[in-house]
mmCIF file of C-alpha atoms in Angstrom:
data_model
loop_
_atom_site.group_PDB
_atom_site.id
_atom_site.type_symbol
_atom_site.label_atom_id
_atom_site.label_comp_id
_atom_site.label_asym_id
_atom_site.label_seq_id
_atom_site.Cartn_x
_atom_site.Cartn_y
_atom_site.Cartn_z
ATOM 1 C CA UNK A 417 17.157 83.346 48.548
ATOM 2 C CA UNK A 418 19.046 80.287 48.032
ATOM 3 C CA UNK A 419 21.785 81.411 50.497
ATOM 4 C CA UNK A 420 18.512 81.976 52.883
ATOM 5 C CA UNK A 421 17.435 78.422 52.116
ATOM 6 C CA UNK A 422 21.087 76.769 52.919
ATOM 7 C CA UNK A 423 21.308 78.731 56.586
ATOM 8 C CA UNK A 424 18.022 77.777 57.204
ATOM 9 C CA UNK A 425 18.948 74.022 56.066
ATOM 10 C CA UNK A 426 22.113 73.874 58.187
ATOM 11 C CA UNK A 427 20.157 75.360 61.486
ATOM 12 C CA UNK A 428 17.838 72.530 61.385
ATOM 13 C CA UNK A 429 20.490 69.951 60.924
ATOM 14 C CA UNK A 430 22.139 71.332 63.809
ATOM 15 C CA UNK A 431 19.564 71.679 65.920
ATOM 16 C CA UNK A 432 18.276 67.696 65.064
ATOM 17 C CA UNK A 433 22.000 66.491 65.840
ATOM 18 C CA UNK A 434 22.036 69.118 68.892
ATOM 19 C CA UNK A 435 18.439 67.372 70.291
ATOM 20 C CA UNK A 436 19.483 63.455 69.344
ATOM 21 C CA UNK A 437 22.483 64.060 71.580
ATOM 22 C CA UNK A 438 22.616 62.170 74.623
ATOM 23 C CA UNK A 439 23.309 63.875 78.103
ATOM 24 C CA UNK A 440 26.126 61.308 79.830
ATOM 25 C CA UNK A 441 23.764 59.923 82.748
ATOM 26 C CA UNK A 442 21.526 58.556 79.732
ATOM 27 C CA UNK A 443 24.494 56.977 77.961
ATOM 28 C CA UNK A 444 24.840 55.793 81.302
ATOM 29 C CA UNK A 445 21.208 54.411 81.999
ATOM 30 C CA UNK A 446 21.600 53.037 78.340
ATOM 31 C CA UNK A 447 24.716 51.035 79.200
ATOM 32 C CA UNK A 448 23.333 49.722 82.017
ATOM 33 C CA UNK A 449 20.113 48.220 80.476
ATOM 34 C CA UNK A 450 22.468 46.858 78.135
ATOM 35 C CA UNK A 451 24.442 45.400 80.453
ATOM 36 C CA UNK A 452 21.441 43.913 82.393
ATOM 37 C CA UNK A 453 19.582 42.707 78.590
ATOM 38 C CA UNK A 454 23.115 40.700 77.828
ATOM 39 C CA UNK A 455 22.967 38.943 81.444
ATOM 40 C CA UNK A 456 19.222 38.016 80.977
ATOM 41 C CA UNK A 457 19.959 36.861 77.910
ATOM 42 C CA UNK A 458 23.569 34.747 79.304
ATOM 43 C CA UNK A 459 21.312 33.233 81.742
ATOM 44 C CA UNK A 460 18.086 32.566 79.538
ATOM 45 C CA UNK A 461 20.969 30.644 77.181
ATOM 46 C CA UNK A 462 22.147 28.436 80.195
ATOM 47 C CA UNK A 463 18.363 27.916 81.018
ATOM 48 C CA UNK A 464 17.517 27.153 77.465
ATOM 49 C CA UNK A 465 15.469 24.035 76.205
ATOM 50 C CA UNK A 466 17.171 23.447 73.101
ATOM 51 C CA UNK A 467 20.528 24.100 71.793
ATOM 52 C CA UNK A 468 19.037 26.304 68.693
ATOM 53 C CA UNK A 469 17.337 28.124 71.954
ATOM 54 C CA UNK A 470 20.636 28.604 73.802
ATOM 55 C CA UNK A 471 22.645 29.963 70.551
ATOM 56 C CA UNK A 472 20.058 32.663 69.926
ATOM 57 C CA UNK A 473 20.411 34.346 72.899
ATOM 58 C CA UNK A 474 24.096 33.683 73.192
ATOM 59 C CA UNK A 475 23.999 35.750 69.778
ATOM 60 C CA UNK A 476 21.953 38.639 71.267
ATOM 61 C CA UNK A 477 24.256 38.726 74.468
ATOM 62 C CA UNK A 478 27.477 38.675 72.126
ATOM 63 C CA UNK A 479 26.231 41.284 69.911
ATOM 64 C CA UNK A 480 26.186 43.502 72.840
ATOM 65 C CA UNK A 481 29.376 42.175 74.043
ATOM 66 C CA UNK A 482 31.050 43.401 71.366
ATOM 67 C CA UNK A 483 30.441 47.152 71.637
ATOM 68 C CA UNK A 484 31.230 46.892 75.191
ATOM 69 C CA UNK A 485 34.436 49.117 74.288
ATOM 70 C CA UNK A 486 32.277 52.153 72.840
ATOM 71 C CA UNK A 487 29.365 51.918 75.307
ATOM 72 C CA UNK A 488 32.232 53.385 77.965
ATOM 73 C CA UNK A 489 33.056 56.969 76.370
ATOM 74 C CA UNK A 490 34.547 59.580 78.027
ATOM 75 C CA UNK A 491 32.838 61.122 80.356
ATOM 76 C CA UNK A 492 30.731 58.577 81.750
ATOM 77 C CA UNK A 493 32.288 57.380 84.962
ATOM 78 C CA UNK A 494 31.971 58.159 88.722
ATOM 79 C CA UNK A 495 32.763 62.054 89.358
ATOM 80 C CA UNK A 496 31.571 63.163 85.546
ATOM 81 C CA UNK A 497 29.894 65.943 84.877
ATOM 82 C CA UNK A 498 26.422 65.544 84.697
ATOM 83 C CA UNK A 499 26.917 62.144 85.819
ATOM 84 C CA UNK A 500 24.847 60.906 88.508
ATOM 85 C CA UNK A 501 24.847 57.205 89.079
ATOM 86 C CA UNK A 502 26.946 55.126 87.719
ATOM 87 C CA UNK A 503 29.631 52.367 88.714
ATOM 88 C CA UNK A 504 31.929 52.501 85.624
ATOM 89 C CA UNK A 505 35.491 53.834 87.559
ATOM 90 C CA UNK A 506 37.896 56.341 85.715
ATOM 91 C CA UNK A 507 40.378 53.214 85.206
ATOM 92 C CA UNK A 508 38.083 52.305 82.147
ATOM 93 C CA UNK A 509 39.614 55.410 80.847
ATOM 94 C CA UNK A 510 43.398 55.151 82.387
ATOM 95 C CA UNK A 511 43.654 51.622 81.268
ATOM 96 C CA UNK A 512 42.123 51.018 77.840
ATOM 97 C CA UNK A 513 44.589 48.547 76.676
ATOM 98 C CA UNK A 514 43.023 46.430 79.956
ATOM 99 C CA UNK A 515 39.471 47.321 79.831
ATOM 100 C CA UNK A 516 39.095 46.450 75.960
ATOM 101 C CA UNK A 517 40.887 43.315 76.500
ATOM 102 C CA UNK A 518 38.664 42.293 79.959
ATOM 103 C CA UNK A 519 35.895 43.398 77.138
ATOM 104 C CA UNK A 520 37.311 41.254 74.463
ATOM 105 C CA UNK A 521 37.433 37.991 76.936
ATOM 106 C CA UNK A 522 33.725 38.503 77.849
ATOM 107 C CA UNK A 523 33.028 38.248 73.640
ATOM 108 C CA UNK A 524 35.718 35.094 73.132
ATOM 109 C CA UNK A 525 34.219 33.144 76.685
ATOM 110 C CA UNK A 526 30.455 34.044 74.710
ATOM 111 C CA UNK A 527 31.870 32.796 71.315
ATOM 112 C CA UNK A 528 33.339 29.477 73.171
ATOM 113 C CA UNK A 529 29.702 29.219 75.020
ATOM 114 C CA UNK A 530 28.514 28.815 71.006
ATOM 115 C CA UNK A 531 30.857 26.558 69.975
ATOM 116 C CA UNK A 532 30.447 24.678 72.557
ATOM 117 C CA UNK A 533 26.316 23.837 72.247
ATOM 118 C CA UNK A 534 25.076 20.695 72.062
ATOM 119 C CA UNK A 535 27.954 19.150 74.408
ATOM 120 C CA UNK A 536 27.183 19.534 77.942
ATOM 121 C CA UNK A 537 30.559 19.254 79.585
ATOM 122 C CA UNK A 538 31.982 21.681 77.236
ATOM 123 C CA UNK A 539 29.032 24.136 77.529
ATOM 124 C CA UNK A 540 29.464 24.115 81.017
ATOM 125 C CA UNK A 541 33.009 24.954 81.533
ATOM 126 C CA UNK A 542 32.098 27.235 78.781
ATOM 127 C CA UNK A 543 29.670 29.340 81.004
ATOM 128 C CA UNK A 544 32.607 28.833 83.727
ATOM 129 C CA UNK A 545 34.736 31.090 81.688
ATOM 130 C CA UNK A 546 31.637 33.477 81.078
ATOM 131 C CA UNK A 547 31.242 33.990 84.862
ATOM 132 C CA UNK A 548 34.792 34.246 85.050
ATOM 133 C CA UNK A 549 35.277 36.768 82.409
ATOM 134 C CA UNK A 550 32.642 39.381 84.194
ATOM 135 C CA UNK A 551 35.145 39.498 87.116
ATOM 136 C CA UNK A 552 37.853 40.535 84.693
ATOM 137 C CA UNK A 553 35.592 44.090 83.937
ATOM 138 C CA UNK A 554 33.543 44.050 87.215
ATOM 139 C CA UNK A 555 36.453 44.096 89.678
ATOM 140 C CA UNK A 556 39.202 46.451 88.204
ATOM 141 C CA UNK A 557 36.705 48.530 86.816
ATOM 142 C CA UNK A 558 33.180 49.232 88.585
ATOM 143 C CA UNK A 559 33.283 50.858 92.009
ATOM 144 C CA UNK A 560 30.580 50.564 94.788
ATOM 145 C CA UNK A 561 26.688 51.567 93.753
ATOM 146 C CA UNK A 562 25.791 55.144 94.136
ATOM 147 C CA UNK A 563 23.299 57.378 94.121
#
């Protein structure tokens, strides 16, 4: 009975990690709202009426910065199985070393952005090198839209 119990046990766990797997176009669809939550919240920063306002969302946008890197698995890029839309190009996965660092200078131009609230000047060259640093993923490594 016990042995009966275990099997039983080990089906369900299987068959809850089985159904909380994603399919690749909605790792996809989640990367993108991601994407599109940390450049609301880049903008609400620069928009914001008080430094305390600014470094709140600069906090939310970093967080997701930071897992940039694991939001691209395998998988997940233009000609993927199961894989509709996306724009992430299979260079993510040819060039890691250069996609986790263009990754890597989104987070430091976001943590510089931080540091740099309350002065003006420096908060504005500091968004400079936030814009700048979205070229460094968005033009080696996402292709045209498609559908």
């Amino acid at each position: 009975m016990k042995i009966w119990l275990a099997c039983i046990a080990v089906a369900l766990c299987a068959t809850a990690a089985w159904a909380a797997a994603k399919t690749p176009q909605q790792i996809v669809d989640d990367r993108v709202a991601g994407m599109k939550t940390m450049g609301g919240n880049v903008q609400a920063a620069g928009k914001a009426a008080t430094p305390a306002e600014a470094k709140a969302k600069i906090a939310a946008a970093l967080a997701f910065a930071e897992t940039i890197p694991s939001a691209f698995p395998k998988g997940t890029g233009i000609g993927d199985k199961g894989v509709t839309k996306t724009r992430a190009l299979q260079d993510i996965w040819a060039k890691p070393t250069e996609f986790k660092a263009a990754a890597d200078a989104l987070a430091d131009a976001l943590k510089a952005v931080d540091a740099a609230l309350g002065d003006q000047g420096k908060t504005d060259a500091a968004f400079g090198e936030v814009r700048k640093s979205c070229g460094g993923c968005h033009t080696p490594f996402r292709g045209p839209e498609t559908e």
